[in-house]
Short mmCIF file of C-alpha atoms in Angstrom, two decimals:
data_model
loop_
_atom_site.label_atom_id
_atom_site.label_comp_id
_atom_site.label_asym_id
_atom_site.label_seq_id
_atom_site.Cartn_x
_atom_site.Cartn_y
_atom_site.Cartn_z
CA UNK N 1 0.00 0.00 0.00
CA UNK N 2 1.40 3.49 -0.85
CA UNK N 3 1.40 5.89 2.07
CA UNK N 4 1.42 9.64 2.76
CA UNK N 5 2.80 10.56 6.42
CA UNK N 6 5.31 13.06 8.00
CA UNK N 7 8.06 10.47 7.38
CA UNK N 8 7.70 10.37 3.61
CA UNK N 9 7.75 14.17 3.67
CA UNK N 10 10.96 13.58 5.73
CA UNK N 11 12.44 11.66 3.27
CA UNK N 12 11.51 13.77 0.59
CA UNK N 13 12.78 16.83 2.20
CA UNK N 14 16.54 14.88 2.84
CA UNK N 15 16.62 13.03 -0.69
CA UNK N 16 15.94 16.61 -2.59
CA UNK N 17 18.22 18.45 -0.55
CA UNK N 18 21.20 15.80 -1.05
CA UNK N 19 20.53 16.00 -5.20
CA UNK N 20 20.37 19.74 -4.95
CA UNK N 21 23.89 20.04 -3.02
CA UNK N 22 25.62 17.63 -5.88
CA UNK N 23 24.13 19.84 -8.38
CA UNK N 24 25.28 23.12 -6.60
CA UNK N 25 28.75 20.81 -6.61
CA UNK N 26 28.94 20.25 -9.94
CA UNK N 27 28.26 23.88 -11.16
CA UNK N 28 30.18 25.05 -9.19
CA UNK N 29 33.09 23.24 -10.52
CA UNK N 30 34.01 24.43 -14.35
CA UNK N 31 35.72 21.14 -14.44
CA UNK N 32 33.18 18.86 -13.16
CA UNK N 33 30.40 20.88 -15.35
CA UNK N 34 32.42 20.35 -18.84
CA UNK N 35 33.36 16.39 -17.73
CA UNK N 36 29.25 15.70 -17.53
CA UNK N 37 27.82 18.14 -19.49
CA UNK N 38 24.12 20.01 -18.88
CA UNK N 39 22.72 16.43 -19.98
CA UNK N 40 23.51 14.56 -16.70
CA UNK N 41 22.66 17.72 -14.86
CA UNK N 42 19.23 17.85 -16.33
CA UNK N 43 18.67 14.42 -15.48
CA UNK N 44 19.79 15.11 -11.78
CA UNK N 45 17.08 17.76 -11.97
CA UNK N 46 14.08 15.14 -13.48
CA UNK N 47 15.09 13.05 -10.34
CA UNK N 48 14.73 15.88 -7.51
CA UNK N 49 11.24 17.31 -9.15
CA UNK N 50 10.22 13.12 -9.13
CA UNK N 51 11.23 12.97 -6.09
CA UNK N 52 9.46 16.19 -4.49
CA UNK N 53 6.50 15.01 -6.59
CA UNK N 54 5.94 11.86 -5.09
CA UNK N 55 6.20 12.13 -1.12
CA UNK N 56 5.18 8.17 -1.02
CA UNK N 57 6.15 5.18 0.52
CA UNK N 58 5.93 2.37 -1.50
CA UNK N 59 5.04 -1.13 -0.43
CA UNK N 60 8.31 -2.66 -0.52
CA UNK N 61 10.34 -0.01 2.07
CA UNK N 62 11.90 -0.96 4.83
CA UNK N 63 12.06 1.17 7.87
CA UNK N 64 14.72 2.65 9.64
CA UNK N 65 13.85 3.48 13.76
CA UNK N 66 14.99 6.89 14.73
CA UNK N 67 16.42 7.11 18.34
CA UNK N 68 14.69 7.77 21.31
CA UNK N 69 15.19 11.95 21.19
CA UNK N 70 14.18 12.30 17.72
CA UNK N 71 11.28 9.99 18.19
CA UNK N 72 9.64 11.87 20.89
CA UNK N 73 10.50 14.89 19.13
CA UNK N 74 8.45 13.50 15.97
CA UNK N 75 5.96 11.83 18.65
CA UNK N 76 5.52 15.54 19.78
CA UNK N 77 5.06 17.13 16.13
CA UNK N 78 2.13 14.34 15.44
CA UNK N 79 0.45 14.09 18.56
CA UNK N 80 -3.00 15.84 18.57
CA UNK N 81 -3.04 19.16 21.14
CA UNK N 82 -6.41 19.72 20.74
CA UNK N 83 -9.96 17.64 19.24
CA UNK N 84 -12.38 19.44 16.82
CA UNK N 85 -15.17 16.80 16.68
CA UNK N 86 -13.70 14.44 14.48
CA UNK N 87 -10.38 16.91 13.46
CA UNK N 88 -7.35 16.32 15.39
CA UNK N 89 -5.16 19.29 15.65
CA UNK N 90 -1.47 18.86 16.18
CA UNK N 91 1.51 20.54 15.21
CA UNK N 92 1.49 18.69 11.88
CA UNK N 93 -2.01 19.47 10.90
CA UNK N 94 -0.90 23.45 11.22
CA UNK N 95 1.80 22.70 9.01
CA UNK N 96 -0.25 21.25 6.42
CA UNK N 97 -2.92 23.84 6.88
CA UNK N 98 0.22 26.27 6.48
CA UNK N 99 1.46 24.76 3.20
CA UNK N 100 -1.76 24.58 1.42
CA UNK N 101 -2.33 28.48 2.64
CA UNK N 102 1.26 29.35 1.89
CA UNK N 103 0.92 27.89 -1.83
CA UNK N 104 -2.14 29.34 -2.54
CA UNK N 105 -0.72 32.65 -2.06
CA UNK N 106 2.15 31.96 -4.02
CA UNK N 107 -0.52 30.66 -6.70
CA UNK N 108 -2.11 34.04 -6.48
CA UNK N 109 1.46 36.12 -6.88
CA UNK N 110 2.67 34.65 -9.77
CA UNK N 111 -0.91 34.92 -11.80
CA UNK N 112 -0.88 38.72 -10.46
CA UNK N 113 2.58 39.07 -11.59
CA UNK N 114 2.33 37.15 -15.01
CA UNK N 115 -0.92 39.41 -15.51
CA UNK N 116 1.03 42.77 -14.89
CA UNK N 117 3.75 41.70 -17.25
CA UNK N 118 1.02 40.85 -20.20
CA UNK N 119 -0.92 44.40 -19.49
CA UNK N 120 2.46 46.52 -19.55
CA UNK N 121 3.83 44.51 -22.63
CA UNK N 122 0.41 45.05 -24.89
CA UNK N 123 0.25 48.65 -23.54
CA UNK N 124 4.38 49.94 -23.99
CA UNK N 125 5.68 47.27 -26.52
CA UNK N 126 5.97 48.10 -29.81
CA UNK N 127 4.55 45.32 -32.58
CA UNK N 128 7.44 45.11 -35.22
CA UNK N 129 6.13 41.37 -36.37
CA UNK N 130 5.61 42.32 -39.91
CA UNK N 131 8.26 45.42 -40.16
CA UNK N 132 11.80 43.89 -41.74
CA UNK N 133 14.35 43.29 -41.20
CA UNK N 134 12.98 41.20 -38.30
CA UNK N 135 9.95 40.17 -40.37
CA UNK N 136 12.48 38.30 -42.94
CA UNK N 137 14.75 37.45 -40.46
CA UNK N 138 12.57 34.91 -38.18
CA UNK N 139 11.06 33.57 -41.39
CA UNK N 140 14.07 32.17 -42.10
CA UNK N 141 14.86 31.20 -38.66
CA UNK N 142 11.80 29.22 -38.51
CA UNK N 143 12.12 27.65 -41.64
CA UNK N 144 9.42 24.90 -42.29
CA UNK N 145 8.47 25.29 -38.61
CA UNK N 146 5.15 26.66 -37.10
CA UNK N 147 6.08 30.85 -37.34
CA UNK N 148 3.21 31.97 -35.06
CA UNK N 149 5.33 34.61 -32.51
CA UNK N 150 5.04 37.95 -31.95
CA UNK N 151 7.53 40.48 -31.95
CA UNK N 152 7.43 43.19 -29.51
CA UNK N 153 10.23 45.64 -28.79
CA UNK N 154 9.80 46.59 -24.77
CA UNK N 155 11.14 49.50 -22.17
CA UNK N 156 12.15 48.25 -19.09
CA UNK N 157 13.71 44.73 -20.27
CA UNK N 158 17.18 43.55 -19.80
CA UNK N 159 17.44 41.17 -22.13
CA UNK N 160 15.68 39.70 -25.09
CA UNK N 161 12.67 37.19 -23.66
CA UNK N 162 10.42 35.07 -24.89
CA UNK N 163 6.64 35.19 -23.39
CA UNK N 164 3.75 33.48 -23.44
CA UNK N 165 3.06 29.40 -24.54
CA UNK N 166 0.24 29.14 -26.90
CA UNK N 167 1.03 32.81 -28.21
CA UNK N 168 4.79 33.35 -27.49
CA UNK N 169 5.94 36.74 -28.29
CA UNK N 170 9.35 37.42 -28.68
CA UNK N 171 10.38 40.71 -26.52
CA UNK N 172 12.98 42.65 -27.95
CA UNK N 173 15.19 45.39 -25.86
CA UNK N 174 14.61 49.27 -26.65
CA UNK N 175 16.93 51.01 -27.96
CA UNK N 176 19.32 48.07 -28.64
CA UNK N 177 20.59 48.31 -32.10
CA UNK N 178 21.43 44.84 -33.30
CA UNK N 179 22.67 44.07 -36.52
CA UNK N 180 20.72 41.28 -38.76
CA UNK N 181 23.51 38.76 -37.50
CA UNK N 182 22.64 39.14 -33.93
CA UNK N 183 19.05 39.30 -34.96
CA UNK N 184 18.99 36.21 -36.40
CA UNK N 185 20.91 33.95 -33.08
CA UNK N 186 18.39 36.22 -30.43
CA UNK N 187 15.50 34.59 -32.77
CA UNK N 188 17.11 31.29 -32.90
CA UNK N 189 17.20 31.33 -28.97
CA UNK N 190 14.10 32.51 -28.11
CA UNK N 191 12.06 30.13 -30.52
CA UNK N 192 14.22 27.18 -29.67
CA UNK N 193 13.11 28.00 -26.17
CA UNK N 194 9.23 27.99 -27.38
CA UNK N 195 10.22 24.41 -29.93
CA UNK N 196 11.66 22.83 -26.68
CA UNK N 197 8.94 23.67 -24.72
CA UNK N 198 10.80 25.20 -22.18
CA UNK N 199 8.24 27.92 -20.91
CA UNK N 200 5.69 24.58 -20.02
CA UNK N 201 9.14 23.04 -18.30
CA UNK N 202 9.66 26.31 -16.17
CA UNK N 203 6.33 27.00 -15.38
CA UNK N 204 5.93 22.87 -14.20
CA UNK N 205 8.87 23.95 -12.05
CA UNK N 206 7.52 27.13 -10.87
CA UNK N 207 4.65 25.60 -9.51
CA UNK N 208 6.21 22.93 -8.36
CA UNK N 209 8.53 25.21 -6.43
CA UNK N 210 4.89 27.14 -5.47
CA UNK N 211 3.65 24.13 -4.00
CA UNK N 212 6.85 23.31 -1.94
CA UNK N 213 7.17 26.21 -0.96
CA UNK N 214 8.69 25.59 2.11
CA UNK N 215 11.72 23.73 1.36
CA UNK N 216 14.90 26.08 0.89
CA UNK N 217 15.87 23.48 -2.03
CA UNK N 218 13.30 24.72 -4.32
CA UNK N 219 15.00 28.49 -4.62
CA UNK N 220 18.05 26.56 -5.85
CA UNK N 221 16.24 23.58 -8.28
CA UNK N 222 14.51 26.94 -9.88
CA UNK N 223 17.44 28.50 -10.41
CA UNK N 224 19.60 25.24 -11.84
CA UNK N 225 16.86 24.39 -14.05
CA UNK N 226 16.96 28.12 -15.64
CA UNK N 227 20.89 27.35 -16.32
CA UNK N 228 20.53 24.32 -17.18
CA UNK N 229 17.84 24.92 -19.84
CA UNK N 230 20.02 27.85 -20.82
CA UNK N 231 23.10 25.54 -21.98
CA UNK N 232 20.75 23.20 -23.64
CA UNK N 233 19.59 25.80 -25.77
CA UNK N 234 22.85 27.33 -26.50
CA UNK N 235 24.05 23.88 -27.24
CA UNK N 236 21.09 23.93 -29.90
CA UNK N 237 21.99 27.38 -31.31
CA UNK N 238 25.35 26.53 -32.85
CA UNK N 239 24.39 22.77 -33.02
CA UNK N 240 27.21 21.12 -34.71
CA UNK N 241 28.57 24.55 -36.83
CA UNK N 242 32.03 25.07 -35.12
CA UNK N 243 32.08 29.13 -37.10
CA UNK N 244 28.18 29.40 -35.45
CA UNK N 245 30.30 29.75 -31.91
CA UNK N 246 31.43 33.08 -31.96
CA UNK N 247 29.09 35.44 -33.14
CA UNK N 248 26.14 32.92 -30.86
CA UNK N 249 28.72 34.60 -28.31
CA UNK N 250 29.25 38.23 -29.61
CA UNK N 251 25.23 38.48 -29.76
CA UNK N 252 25.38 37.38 -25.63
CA UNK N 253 28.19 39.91 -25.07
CA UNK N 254 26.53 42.87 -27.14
CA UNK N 255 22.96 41.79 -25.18
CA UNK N 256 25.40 42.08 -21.97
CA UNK N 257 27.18 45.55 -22.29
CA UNK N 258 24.26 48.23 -23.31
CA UNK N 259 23.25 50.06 -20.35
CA UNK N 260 19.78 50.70 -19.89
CA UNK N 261 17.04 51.50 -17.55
CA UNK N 262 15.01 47.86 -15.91
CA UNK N 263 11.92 47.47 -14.00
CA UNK N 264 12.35 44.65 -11.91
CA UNK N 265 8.62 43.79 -12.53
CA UNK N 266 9.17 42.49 -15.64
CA UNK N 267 11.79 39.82 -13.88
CA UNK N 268 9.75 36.68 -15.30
CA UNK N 269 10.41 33.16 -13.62
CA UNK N 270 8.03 31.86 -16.44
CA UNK N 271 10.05 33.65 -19.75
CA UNK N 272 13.03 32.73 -21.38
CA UNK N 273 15.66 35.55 -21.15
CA UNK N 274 18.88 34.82 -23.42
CA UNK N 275 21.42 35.60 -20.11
CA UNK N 276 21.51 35.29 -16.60
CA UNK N 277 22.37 37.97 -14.36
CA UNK N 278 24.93 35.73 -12.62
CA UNK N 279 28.67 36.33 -14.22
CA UNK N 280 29.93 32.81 -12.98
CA UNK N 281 26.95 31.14 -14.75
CA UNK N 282 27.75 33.42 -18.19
CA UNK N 283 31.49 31.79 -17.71
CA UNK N 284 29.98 28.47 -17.66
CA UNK N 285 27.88 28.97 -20.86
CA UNK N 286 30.66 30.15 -22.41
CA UNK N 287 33.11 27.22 -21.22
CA UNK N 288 30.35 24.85 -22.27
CA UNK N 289 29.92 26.34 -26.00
CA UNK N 290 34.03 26.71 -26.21
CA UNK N 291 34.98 23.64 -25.13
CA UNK N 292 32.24 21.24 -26.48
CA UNK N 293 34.67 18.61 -28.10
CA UNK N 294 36.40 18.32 -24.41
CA UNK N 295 33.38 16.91 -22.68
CA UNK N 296 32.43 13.16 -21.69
CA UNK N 297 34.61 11.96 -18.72
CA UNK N 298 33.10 8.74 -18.44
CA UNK N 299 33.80 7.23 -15.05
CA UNK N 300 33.03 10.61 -13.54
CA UNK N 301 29.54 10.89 -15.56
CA UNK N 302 28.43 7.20 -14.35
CA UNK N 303 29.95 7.93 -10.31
CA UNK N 304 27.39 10.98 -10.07
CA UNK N 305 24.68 9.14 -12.17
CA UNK N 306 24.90 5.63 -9.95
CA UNK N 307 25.43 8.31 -6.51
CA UNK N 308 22.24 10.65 -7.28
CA UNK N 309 20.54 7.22 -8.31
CA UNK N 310 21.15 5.86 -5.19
CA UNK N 311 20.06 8.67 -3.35
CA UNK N 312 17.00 8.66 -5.27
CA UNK N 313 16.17 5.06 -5.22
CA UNK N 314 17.44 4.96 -1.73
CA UNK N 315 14.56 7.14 -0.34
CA UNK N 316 11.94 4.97 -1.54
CA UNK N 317 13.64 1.35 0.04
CA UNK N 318 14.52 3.15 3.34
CA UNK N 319 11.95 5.11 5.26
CA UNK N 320 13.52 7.25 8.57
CA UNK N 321 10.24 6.62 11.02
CA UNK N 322 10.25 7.07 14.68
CA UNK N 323 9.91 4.25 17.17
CA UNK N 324 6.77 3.93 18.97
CA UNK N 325 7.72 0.90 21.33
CA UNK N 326 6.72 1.61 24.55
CA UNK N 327 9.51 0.32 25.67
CA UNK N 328 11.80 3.53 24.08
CA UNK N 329 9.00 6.14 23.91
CA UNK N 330 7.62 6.04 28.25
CA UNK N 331 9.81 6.68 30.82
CA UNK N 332 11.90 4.59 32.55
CA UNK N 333 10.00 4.48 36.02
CA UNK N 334 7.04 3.30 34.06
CA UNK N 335 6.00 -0.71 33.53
CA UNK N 336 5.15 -0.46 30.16
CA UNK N 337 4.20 -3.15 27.87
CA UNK N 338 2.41 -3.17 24.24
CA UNK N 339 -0.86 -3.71 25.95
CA UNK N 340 -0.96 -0.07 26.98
CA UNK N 341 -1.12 0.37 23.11
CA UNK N 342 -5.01 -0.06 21.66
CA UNK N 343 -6.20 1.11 18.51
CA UNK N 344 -9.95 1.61 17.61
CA UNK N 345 -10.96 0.46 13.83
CA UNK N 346 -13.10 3.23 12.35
CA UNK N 347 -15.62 2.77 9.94
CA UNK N 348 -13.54 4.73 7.66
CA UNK N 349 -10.89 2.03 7.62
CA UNK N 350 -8.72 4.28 9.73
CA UNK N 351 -7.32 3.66 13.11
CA UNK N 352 -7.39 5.51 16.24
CA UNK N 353 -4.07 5.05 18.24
CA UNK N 354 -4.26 5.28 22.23
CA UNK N 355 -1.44 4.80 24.35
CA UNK N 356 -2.48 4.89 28.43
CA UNK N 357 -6.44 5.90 27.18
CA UNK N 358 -4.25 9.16 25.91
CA UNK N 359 -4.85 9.82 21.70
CA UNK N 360 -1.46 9.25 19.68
CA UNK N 361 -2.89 10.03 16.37
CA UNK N 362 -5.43 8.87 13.47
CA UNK N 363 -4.04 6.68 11.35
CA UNK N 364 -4.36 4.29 8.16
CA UNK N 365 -1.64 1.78 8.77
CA UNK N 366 -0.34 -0.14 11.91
CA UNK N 367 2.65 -1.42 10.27
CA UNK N 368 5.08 0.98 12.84
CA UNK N 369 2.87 -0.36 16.02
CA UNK N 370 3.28 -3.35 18.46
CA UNK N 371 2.40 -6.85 16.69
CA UNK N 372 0.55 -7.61 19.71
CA UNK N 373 -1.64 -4.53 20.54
CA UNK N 374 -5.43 -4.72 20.77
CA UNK N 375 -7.74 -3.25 18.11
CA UNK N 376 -11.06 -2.51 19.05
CA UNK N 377 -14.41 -2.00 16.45
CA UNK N 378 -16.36 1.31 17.18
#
């Protein structure tokens, strides 16, 4: 039977954190980054936002008893505080009441924010879709492929950006003379963003990130996944043309140097912008385009892939729950046996754990409980 409890949420919360520090690891080593490539790192990301996604335990886990401390400490967390009629209020249902209210509000933000984004666009941006040379110059960009996008040029934005997902709409920078060279790569970018359906991918992540919201790991998986989908795309760009390298790059330099006024409103999580603000991840993009013949270090590419694996894999077999033998949980000075355990079977199919005629907690499964405790039927 698959289960839902505060120890799969444990689990979850270590598993996701351990990926996210190897990734953080490996980007932050130029070395490391080049040996595996944004491939590997991708699929270190698919594993985390699996993992996050489903907080289960599966039938076949095997659990691992916390000590005594950290059991009453979890004991404490679960145990119900206070009785509603049939709602048991604990420290764990407030948490839970907290996250839904917490993502719900993050919901709300990013619609708010997405919406203020659209309105200043259609009302400042300038529609150039059918003026050349752009006009000419994603025609040819798109070739035999779908040309449906908008072309906008924008105040306020610090880089080119692609918007929208059934109507993307390519946002050009004001005032930002390119020539039809560095036209023609910012297209390429932004629509192989909108062919690899990388606005879907970040907004998936966004709100998974929205509904986690709580778990510092999220701020960085958002973040990795932006760089991440960054490389793949400027791996895409120059493809296999060698000579395609260095003007891809003079385009990202010339997008870099003009000064110009930003409103940090128009800072999307859900667009596509052709840079990052970070200088260290620019150096990797640029290490990663240069040196794309010096890649593929083997036994370093399958030690991270069988490690995060493990870790993932590992979370589902092994399950970190507390111990809830009297024996460990009362205190010493107290004869204690598993007949001060009971449980009462609810017509629900639920159980209703009581230890000393004192309520432990509603529950569905009495795999974690004395063999030999009593169960009575309501």
């Amino acid at each position: 039977m698959v289960h839902y409890s505060f120890s799969t949420i444990l689990m979850t919360f270590i598993a996701s954190n351990l990926i996210i520090v190897l990734i953080t690891v490996c980007f932050r080593c130029e070395k490391i980054l080049l040996s595996i490539g944004y491939k590997l790192a991708a699929v270190f990301l698919v594993l985390t936002v699996l993992r996050v996604l489903f907080p289960f335990e599966l039938p076949f886990a095997k659990n691992v008893y916390l000590p005594v401390l950290l059991s009453l400490l979890v004991g404490t967390i679960r145990h119900p505080f206070w009785e509603l009629g049939r709602i048991s209020i604990s420290l764990w249902f407030l948490f839970e009441i907290t996250w839904i209210a917490g993502f719900l509000v993050n919901l709300y933000r990013r619609h708010q924010k997405n919406r203020s984004v659209r309105i200043y666009c259609n009302r400042y941006g300038i529609d150039v879709t059918n003026k050349e040379p752009y006009v000419s110059i994603l025609a040819n960009v798109c070739g035999n492929r779908k040309n449906h996008f908008r072309v906008l040029i924008v105040p306020g934005i610090d880089s080119p950006t692609l918007l929208g997902f059934f109507h993307p709409c390519i946002l050009l920078v004001q005032d930002q003379d390119l020539t039809p060279e560095e036209l023609y790569y910012t297209f390429r970018h932004e629509t192989f963003h909108h062919y690899h359906h990388d606005i879907l991918t970040k907004c998936g992540t966004n709100l998974l990130c929205m509904f986690y919201w709580w778990n510092p790991a999220c701020s960085k998986l958002q973040k990795q996944m932006d760089k991440v989908l960054e490389m793949r795309i400027d791996d895409n760009v120059v493809s296999n043309n060698r000579q395609a390298v260095n003007p891809y790059l003079s385009t990202m330099i010339h997008v870099l140097e003009a000064p110009r006024p930003v409103m940090p409103a128009l800072s999307l999580g859900t667009s596509a912008s052709l840079t990052q603000e970070q200088a260290t991840e620019l150096q990797q993009r640029f290490s990663m385009l240069c040196k794309r013949r010096e890649r593929a270090h083997w036994p370093l590419f399958l030690a991270l892939f069988a490690v995060m694996v493990g870790i993932y894999l590992g979370s589902y077999v092994f399950i970190l729950e507390a111990d809830y033998d009297p024996k460990n949980t009362l205190t010493q000075d107290t004869s204690s046996t598993s007949e001060e355990f009971y449980a009462i079977f609810n017509e629900d199919g639920t159980y209703d754990i009581y230890c000393n005629d004192l309520f432990i907690e509603n529950t569905v499964s009495l795999d974690y409980y004395p063999p030999s405790m009593t169960i009575y039927a309501k």
